[in-house]
DNA sequence: TTACTCATGTAACAAGTTACATGATTTA
DNA sequence: TAAATCATGTAACTTGTTACATGAGTAA
């Protein structure tokens, strides 16, 4: 089964029909939801693995720059589908730094707590604005993901507001 | 700054006043929100690091079993607080397998999509029942975390329902 | 006495991060 | 022509996973 990073790379390559490793990296680097750092040391080896598994095909362009265009093979598309629809993977609750801290934060004495929560709310509001801006633009391929990220932030803010009352 | 795993270990040790490494591991292993696997190979080295940083103190009990009780030092408590209230860490949007798949799932043709979403909804409902059961019990120290995990699952289910309409 | 739980740890392996290294093309 | 961007990759290091190794205490 594909790893989360491998699946995300396959998604980029397949959904956009063709991508270079550099474009995949850039997408991760720019993503507001910092799912993956997009570090060269993770993306290039992962693509190498996907190629060795026969999920990705590489075509070297004749542009002197050595640009390599990646496309998903039919086996790659199958593997991607299997990975994407697996119900267990979609039900997993992964680590959330906000959730990890929530009980500690709510246990703080009122004054200290208010200061901490106010600073956090500011950052959450900033992040939300950034995501809402994205939703106003094109980004058709990431619309649901950005929508869900926005909902997550709103959920956190609502939780903070519930505490301070 | 503490890593997420180190912070979570400090939280366990500090919030419960004293813990053995085994108890910390067990808490992670049993946790419904599978934030950390609780593997021995991650917990024991992390505790070693925390001890070397002077954040945790180790007392070996005289029970023949070699049980080692861990307590947080005052430096450890300071580091924990700094880590817990850092606004940037609370605003981070970490990887979410459900969100990663959301755009792919919504792009599927109606029939295929319905089958996939139905299977996922079943798993989400199961996970939600498990969390709601936990909330009915004691678990005072993890109440907020479990509450937020439940809200996350409800959010996913609502998103699925929105698609199938 | 057998099985389970409590208890600590290491070794091999896999995967990710940061930093480095290199060079072509484009834009100001 | 200098700076930014496009483009690919490796090396050292850190962290985490799986599996192994060991042994004491407890309950059936």
Coordinates of C-alpha atoms (C1' of nucleotides) in Angstrom, one line a residue:
Chain A
X1 CA 0.0 0.0 0.0
X2 CA 1.2 3.5 -0.8
X3 CA 2.3 5.7 2.0
X4 CA 0.6 9.1 2.6
X5 CA 3.5 10.9 0.9
X6 CA 3.5 8.5 -2.0
X7 CA -0.2 8.8 -2.4
X8 CA -0.1 12.6 -2.3
X9 CA 2.6 12.5 -5.1
X10 CA 0.5 10.1 -7.2
X11 CA -2.5 12.4 -6.7
X12 CA -0.5 15.4 -8.0
X13 CA 0.9 13.5 -11.0
X14 CA -2.3 11.8 -11.9
X15 CA -4.9 14.6 -11.3
X16 CA -2.8 17.1 -13.2
X17 CA -2.0 14.4 -15.9
X18 CA 1.8 15.2 -15.9
X19 CA 4.1 16.8 -13.4
X20 CA 7.8 17.2 -12.9
X21 CA 9.3 16.3 -9.5
X22 CA 10.0 20.0 -9.1
X23 CA 6.4 20.9 -9.6
X24 CA 5.3 18.3 -7.1
X25 CA 7.7 19.7 -4.6
X26 CA 6.6 23.3 -5.2
X27 CA 2.9 22.3 -4.6
X28 CA 3.9 20.8 -1.3
X29 CA 6.1 23.8 -0.3
X30 CA 3.3 26.3 -1.2
X31 CA 0.5 24.3 0.4
X32 CA -1.1 26.2 3.4
X33 CA -1.9 22.8 4.9
X34 CA 1.7 21.9 5.7
X35 CA 1.0 18.2 5.2
X36 CA 4.5 17.7 3.9
X37 CA 7.5 19.9 3.9
X38 CA 8.2 19.1 0.3
X39 CA 11.9 18.7 1.1
X40 CA 14.0 17.4 -1.8
X41 CA 15.2 14.6 0.4
X42 CA 11.7 13.2 0.8
X43 CA 10.2 13.8 -2.6
X44 CA 13.0 12.7 -4.9
X45 CA 13.5 9.3 -3.2
X46 CA 9.8 8.8 -3.0
X47 CA 9.4 9.3 -6.7
X48 CA 12.3 6.9 -7.3
X49 CA 10.5 4.3 -5.2
X50 CA 7.2 4.9 -7.2
X51 CA 9.1 4.5 -10.4
X52 CA 10.7 1.2 -9.2
X53 CA 7.3 0.0 -8.3
X54 CA 6.1 0.7 -11.8
X55 CA 3.6 3.3 -10.7
X56 CA 5.3 6.2 -12.4
X57 CA 6.9 6.7 -15.8
X58 CA 9.7 9.2 -16.4
X59 CA 10.3 11.0 -19.7
X60 CA 13.4 13.1 -20.0
X61 CA 12.7 16.3 -22.1
X62 CA 15.4 17.6 -24.5
X63 CA 15.8 21.0 -23.0
X64 CA 19.3 20.9 -21.7
X65 CA 18.0 21.4 -18.2
X66 CA 17.3 17.7 -17.9
X67 CA 13.6 18.2 -17.0
X68 CA 11.9 14.9 -16.3
X69 CA 8.1 14.7 -16.9
X70 CA 6.3 12.1 -14.7
X71 CA 3.1 10.3 -15.6
X72 CA 1.1 7.7 -13.8
X73 CA 1.0 4.2 -15.3
X74 CA -2.2 2.1 -15.3
X75 CA -0.8 0.1 -12.3
X76 CA -0.1 3.4 -10.7
X77 CA -3.6 4.6 -11.2
X78 CA -5.0 1.4 -9.7
X79 CA -2.7 1.6 -6.7
X80 CA -3.7 5.3 -6.2
X81 CA -7.4 4.3 -6.3
X82 CA -7.0 1.5 -3.9
X83 CA -5.1 3.8 -1.5
X84 CA -7.6 6.6 -1.9
X85 CA -10.8 4.6 -1.2
X86 CA -9.5 2.5 1.6
X87 CA -12.0 3.1 4.4
X88 CA -9.5 2.4 7.2
X89 CA -7.1 5.1 6.0
X90 CA -9.9 7.7 5.9
X91 CA -11.1 6.9 9.4
X92 CA -7.7 7.4 11.0
X93 CA -7.3 10.3 13.5
X94 CA -3.8 11.5 13.1
X95 CA -1.8 13.7 15.4
X96 CA -3.2 17.2 15.9
X97 CA -1.0 19.6 17.9
X98 CA -4.0 21.7 18.9
X99 CA -5.8 18.6 20.2
X100 CA -2.7 17.4 22.0
X101 CA -2.6 20.7 23.9
X102 CA -6.3 21.2 24.5
X103 CA -6.5 19.6 28.0
X104 CA -3.4 21.3 29.2
X105 CA -4.7 24.7 28.0
X106 CA -8.1 24.2 29.6
X107 CA -6.4 23.3 32.9
X108 CA -4.5 26.6 33.2
X109 CA -5.6 29.2 35.7
X110 CA -8.0 31.8 34.2
X111 CA -5.6 34.7 33.7
X112 CA -2.7 32.7 32.2
X113 CA -5.2 30.8 30.1
X114 CA -6.8 33.9 28.6
X115 CA -3.4 35.2 27.5
X116 CA -2.5 32.0 25.9
X117 CA -5.8 31.4 24.2
X118 CA -5.9 35.0 22.9
X119 CA -2.5 34.6 21.2
X120 CA -3.6 31.3 19.7
X121 CA -6.9 32.7 18.4
X122 CA -4.9 35.5 16.5
X123 CA -2.8 32.9 14.7
X124 CA -5.8 30.7 13.9
X125 CA -7.7 33.8 12.5
X126 CA -4.6 34.5 10.3
X127 CA -4.5 31.0 9.0
X128 CA -8.2 31.1 8.3
X129 CA -7.9 34.2 6.2
X130 CA -5.2 32.7 4.2
X131 CA -7.3 29.6 3.4
X132 CA -10.4 31.7 2.6
X133 CA -8.3 33.7 0.1
X134 CA -7.3 30.4 -1.6
X135 CA -10.9 29.3 -1.8
X136 CA -11.8 32.5 -3.7
X137 CA -9.2 31.7 -6.4
X138 CA -9.2 28.8 -8.8
X139 CA -7.5 25.8 -7.2
X140 CA -10.3 23.4 -8.4
X141 CA -8.1 20.4 -7.6
X142 CA -7.7 21.3 -3.9
X143 CA -11.1 22.9 -3.2
X144 CA -12.4 20.2 -0.8
X145 CA -9.1 19.9 1.0
X146 CA -9.0 23.6 1.6
X147 CA -12.6 23.7 2.6
X148 CA -12.0 21.0 5.2
X149 CA -8.9 22.8 6.4
X150 CA -11.0 25.9 6.9
X151 CA -13.6 23.9 8.9
X152 CA -10.9 22.5 11.1
X153 CA -9.7 26.0 12.0
X154 CA -13.2 27.2 12.6
X155 CA -13.7 24.2 14.9
X156 CA -10.6 25.1 16.9
X157 CA -11.7 28.8 17.2
X158 CA -15.2 27.7 18.4
X159 CA -13.5 25.5 21.0
X160 CA -11.5 28.4 22.3
X161 CA -14.5 30.6 22.4
X162 CA -16.4 28.0 24.4
X163 CA -13.6 27.9 27.0
X164 CA -13.3 31.6 27.6
X165 CA -17.0 31.9 28.4
Chain B
X1 CA 11.7 23.3 21.7
X2 CA 10.1 19.9 22.5
X3 CA 8.9 17.7 19.7
X4 CA 5.3 16.6 19.6
X5 CA 6.2 13.2 21.0
X6 CA 8.4 14.7 23.7
X7 CA 5.6 17.2 24.7
X8 CA 3.0 14.4 24.8
X9 CA 5.3 12.4 27.1
X10 CA 5.9 15.4 29.3
X11 CA 2.1 16.0 29.5
X12 CA 1.6 12.4 30.7
X13 CA 4.3 12.6 33.3
X14 CA 3.4 16.0 34.6
X15 CA -0.4 15.9 34.5
X16 CA -0.4 12.6 36.3
X17 CA 2.4 13.7 38.6
X18 CA 4.4 10.5 38.1
X19 CA 4.5 7.9 35.4
X20 CA 6.7 4.9 34.4
X21 CA 7.8 4.7 30.8
X22 CA 5.6 1.6 30.5
X23 CA 2.6 3.6 31.6
X24 CA 3.3 6.3 29.1
X25 CA 3.6 3.8 26.4
X26 CA 0.4 2.1 27.4
X27 CA -1.5 5.4 27.3
X28 CA -0.3 5.9 23.7
X29 CA -1.0 2.3 22.7
X30 CA -4.6 2.5 24.1
X31 CA -5.4 6.0 22.8
X32 CA -8.2 6.0 20.2
X33 CA -6.6 9.0 18.6
X34 CA -3.6 7.1 17.3
X35 CA -1.3 10.1 17.6
X36 CA 1.7 8.0 18.4
X37 CA 2.1 4.3 18.0
X38 CA 3.6 4.1 21.5
X39 CA 6.4 1.8 20.1
X40 CA 9.1 1.1 22.6
X41 CA 11.7 2.2 20.0
X42 CA 10.3 5.7 20.1
X43 CA 9.2 6.2 23.7
X44 CA 12.3 4.9 25.5
X45 CA 14.8 6.9 23.5
X46 CA 12.6 10.0 23.8
X47 CA 12.5 9.7 27.6
X48 CA 16.3 9.2 27.5
X49 CA 16.6 12.5 25.6
X50 CA 14.2 14.3 28.0
X51 CA 16.3 13.0 31.0
X52 CA 19.5 14.2 29.3
X53 CA 18.0 17.6 28.8
X54 CA 17.2 17.8 32.5
X55 CA 13.4 17.8 31.9
X56 CA 12.7 14.5 33.6
X57 CA 14.0 12.8 36.7
X58 CA 14.2 9.0 37.1
X59 CA 13.8 7.1 40.4
X60 CA 14.4 3.4 40.4
X61 CA 12.0 1.6 42.7
X62 CA 13.2 -1.4 44.9
X63 CA 10.8 -4.0 43.5
X64 CA 13.2 -6.4 41.8
X65 CA 11.4 -5.5 38.5
X66 CA 13.5 -2.4 38.1
X67 CA 10.5 -0.1 37.8
X68 CA 11.6 3.5 37.1
X69 CA 9.3 6.3 38.1
X70 CA 9.5 9.5 36.1
X71 CA 8.8 13.0 37.3
X72 CA 9.0 16.3 35.6
X73 CA 11.7 18.8 36.9
X74 CA 10.9 22.5 37.2
X75 CA 12.9 23.0 34.0
X76 CA 10.8 20.3 32.4
X77 CA 7.6 22.0 33.5
X78 CA 8.8 25.3 32.1
X79 CA 9.7 23.7 28.8
X80 CA 6.3 21.9 28.7
X81 CA 4.5 25.2 29.3
X82 CA 6.4 27.0 26.6
X83 CA 5.7 24.2 24.1
X84 CA 2.0 24.0 25.1
X85 CA 1.1 27.7 24.7
X86 CA 3.2 28.4 21.6
X87 CA 0.6 30.0 19.2
X88 CA 2.3 28.8 16.1
X89 CA 2.3 25.2 17.1
X90 CA -1.5 25.4 17.8
X91 CA -2.3 26.9 14.4
X92 CA -0.4 24.3 12.4
X93 CA -2.6 22.1 10.1
X94 CA -1.0 18.7 10.1
X95 CA -1.6 15.9 7.6
X96 CA -5.1 14.4 7.5
X97 CA -5.5 11.3 5.4
X98 CA -9.2 12.1 5.0
X99 CA -8.5 15.6 3.7
X100 CA -5.8 14.4 1.4
X101 CA -8.3 12.1 -0.3
X102 CA -11.2 14.5 -0.3
X103 CA -10.7 16.0 -3.8
X104 CA -10.1 12.6 -5.4
X105 CA -13.2 11.1 -3.7
X106 CA -15.4 13.9 -4.9
X107 CA -14.1 13.6 -8.4
X108 CA -15.2 10.0 -8.8
X109 CA -18.1 9.1 -11.0
X110 CA -21.4 8.9 -9.0
X111 CA -21.7 5.1 -8.7
X112 CA -18.1 4.4 -7.7
X113 CA -18.2 7.3 -5.4
X114 CA -21.2 6.2 -3.5
X115 CA -19.7 2.8 -2.8
X116 CA -16.5 4.3 -1.6
X117 CA -18.2 6.9 0.6
X118 CA -20.6 4.5 2.1
X119 CA -17.7 2.2 3.2
X120 CA -15.9 5.2 4.7
X121 CA -19.0 6.4 6.5
X122 CA -19.3 3.0 8.3
X123 CA -15.8 3.2 9.6
X124 CA -16.2 6.8 10.7
X125 CA -19.4 5.9 12.6
X126 CA -17.6 3.0 14.3
X127 CA -14.7 5.3 15.4
X128 CA -17.3 7.9 16.6
X129 CA -19.0 5.3 18.8
X130 CA -15.7 4.4 20.4
X131 CA -14.9 8.0 21.2
X132 CA -18.4 8.7 22.6
X133 CA -18.0 5.7 24.9
X134 CA -14.8 7.1 26.2
X135 CA -16.4 10.5 26.9
X136 CA -19.0 8.7 29.1
X137 CA -16.3 7.3 31.3
X138 CA -13.9 9.2 33.6
X139 CA -10.8 10.2 31.5
X140 CA -10.8 13.7 32.9
X141 CA -7.3 14.4 31.6
X142 CA -8.2 13.7 28.0
X143 CA -11.8 15.0 27.9
X144 CA -11.1 18.0 25.6
X145 CA -8.9 15.9 23.3
X146 CA -11.5 13.3 22.9
X147 CA -14.2 15.9 22.4
X148 CA -12.2 17.5 19.6
X149 CA -11.5 14.1 18.0
X150 CA -15.3 13.4 18.1
X151 CA -16.0 16.8 16.4
X152 CA -13.4 16.0 13.7
X153 CA -15.2 12.7 12.9
X154 CA -18.6 14.4 12.8
X155 CA -17.1 17.0 10.5
X156 CA -15.9 14.3 8.1
X157 CA -19.3 12.5 8.2
X158 CA -21.1 15.8 7.5
X159 CA -18.8 16.4 4.5
X160 CA -19.6 12.9 3.1
X161 CA -23.3 13.6 3.5
X162 CA -23.0 16.9 1.7
X163 CA -21.4 15.1 -1.2
X164 CA -24.0 12.3 -1.6
X165 CA -26.8 14.8 -1.9
Chain C
dT1 C1' 2.4 -24.0 36.3
dT2 C1' 0.8 -21.6 32.7
dA3 C1' -0.6 -17.4 30.8
dC4 C1' -1.0 -12.7 31.3
dT5 C1' 0.5 -8.3 32.6
dC6 C1' 4.2 -5.2 34.1
dA7 C1' 8.7 -3.5 32.9
dT8 C1' 12.9 -2.0 30.2
dG9 C1' 15.5 -1.8 26.5
dT10 C1' 18.3 -2.6 21.8
dA11 C1' 19.1 -3.6 16.6
dA12 C1' 17.9 -3.4 11.9
dC13 C1' 15.5 -0.9 8.9
dA14 C1' 12.7 2.9 6.8
dA15 C1' 11.6 7.5 6.0
dG16 C1' 12.0 12.4 6.6
dT17 C1' 14.7 17.0 7.5
dT18 C1' 18.4 20.2 6.7
dA19 C1' 22.0 21.5 4.2
dC20 C1' 24.8 21.1 0.3
dA21 C1' 26.0 20.7 -4.7
dT22 C1' 25.3 21.6 -9.4
dG23 C1' 23.7 23.7 -13.5
dA24 C1' 20.2 25.8 -17.1
dT25 C1' 16.8 29.4 -18.3
dT26 C1' 14.4 33.6 -17.7
dT27 C1' 13.6 38.2 -16.3
dA28 C1' 14.8 42.9 -14.7
Chain D
dT1 C1' 24.8 40.7 -16.2
dA2 C1' 22.9 39.8 -11.9
dA3 C1' 19.2 37.8 -9.6
dA4 C1' 15.4 34.9 -9.5
dT5 C1' 13.4 30.7 -10.8
dC6 C1' 13.5 26.0 -12.8
dA7 C1' 15.5 21.6 -12.2
dT8 C1' 17.7 17.3 -10.1
dG9 C1' 19.9 15.1 -6.8
dT10 C1' 23.0 13.3 -2.5
dA11 C1' 24.9 13.1 2.4
dA12 C1' 24.7 13.4 7.2
dC13 C1' 21.6 13.2 10.7
dT14 C1' 17.3 12.4 13.4
dT15 C1' 13.4 10.0 14.4
dG16 C1' 10.2 6.4 14.3
dT17 C1' 8.6 1.4 13.3
dT18 C1' 8.9 -3.5 13.7
dA19 C1' 10.8 -7.2 15.8
dC20 C1' 13.6 -9.2 19.2
dA21 C1' 15.4 -10.1 23.9
dT22 C1' 15.0 -10.4 28.8
dG23 C1' 12.9 -11.0 33.1
dA24 C1' 9.7 -10.2 37.5
dG25 C1' 5.1 -10.3 39.6
dT26 C1' 0.2 -11.9 39.5
dA27 C1' -4.0 -14.5 38.7
dA28 C1' -6.3 -18.7 37.0

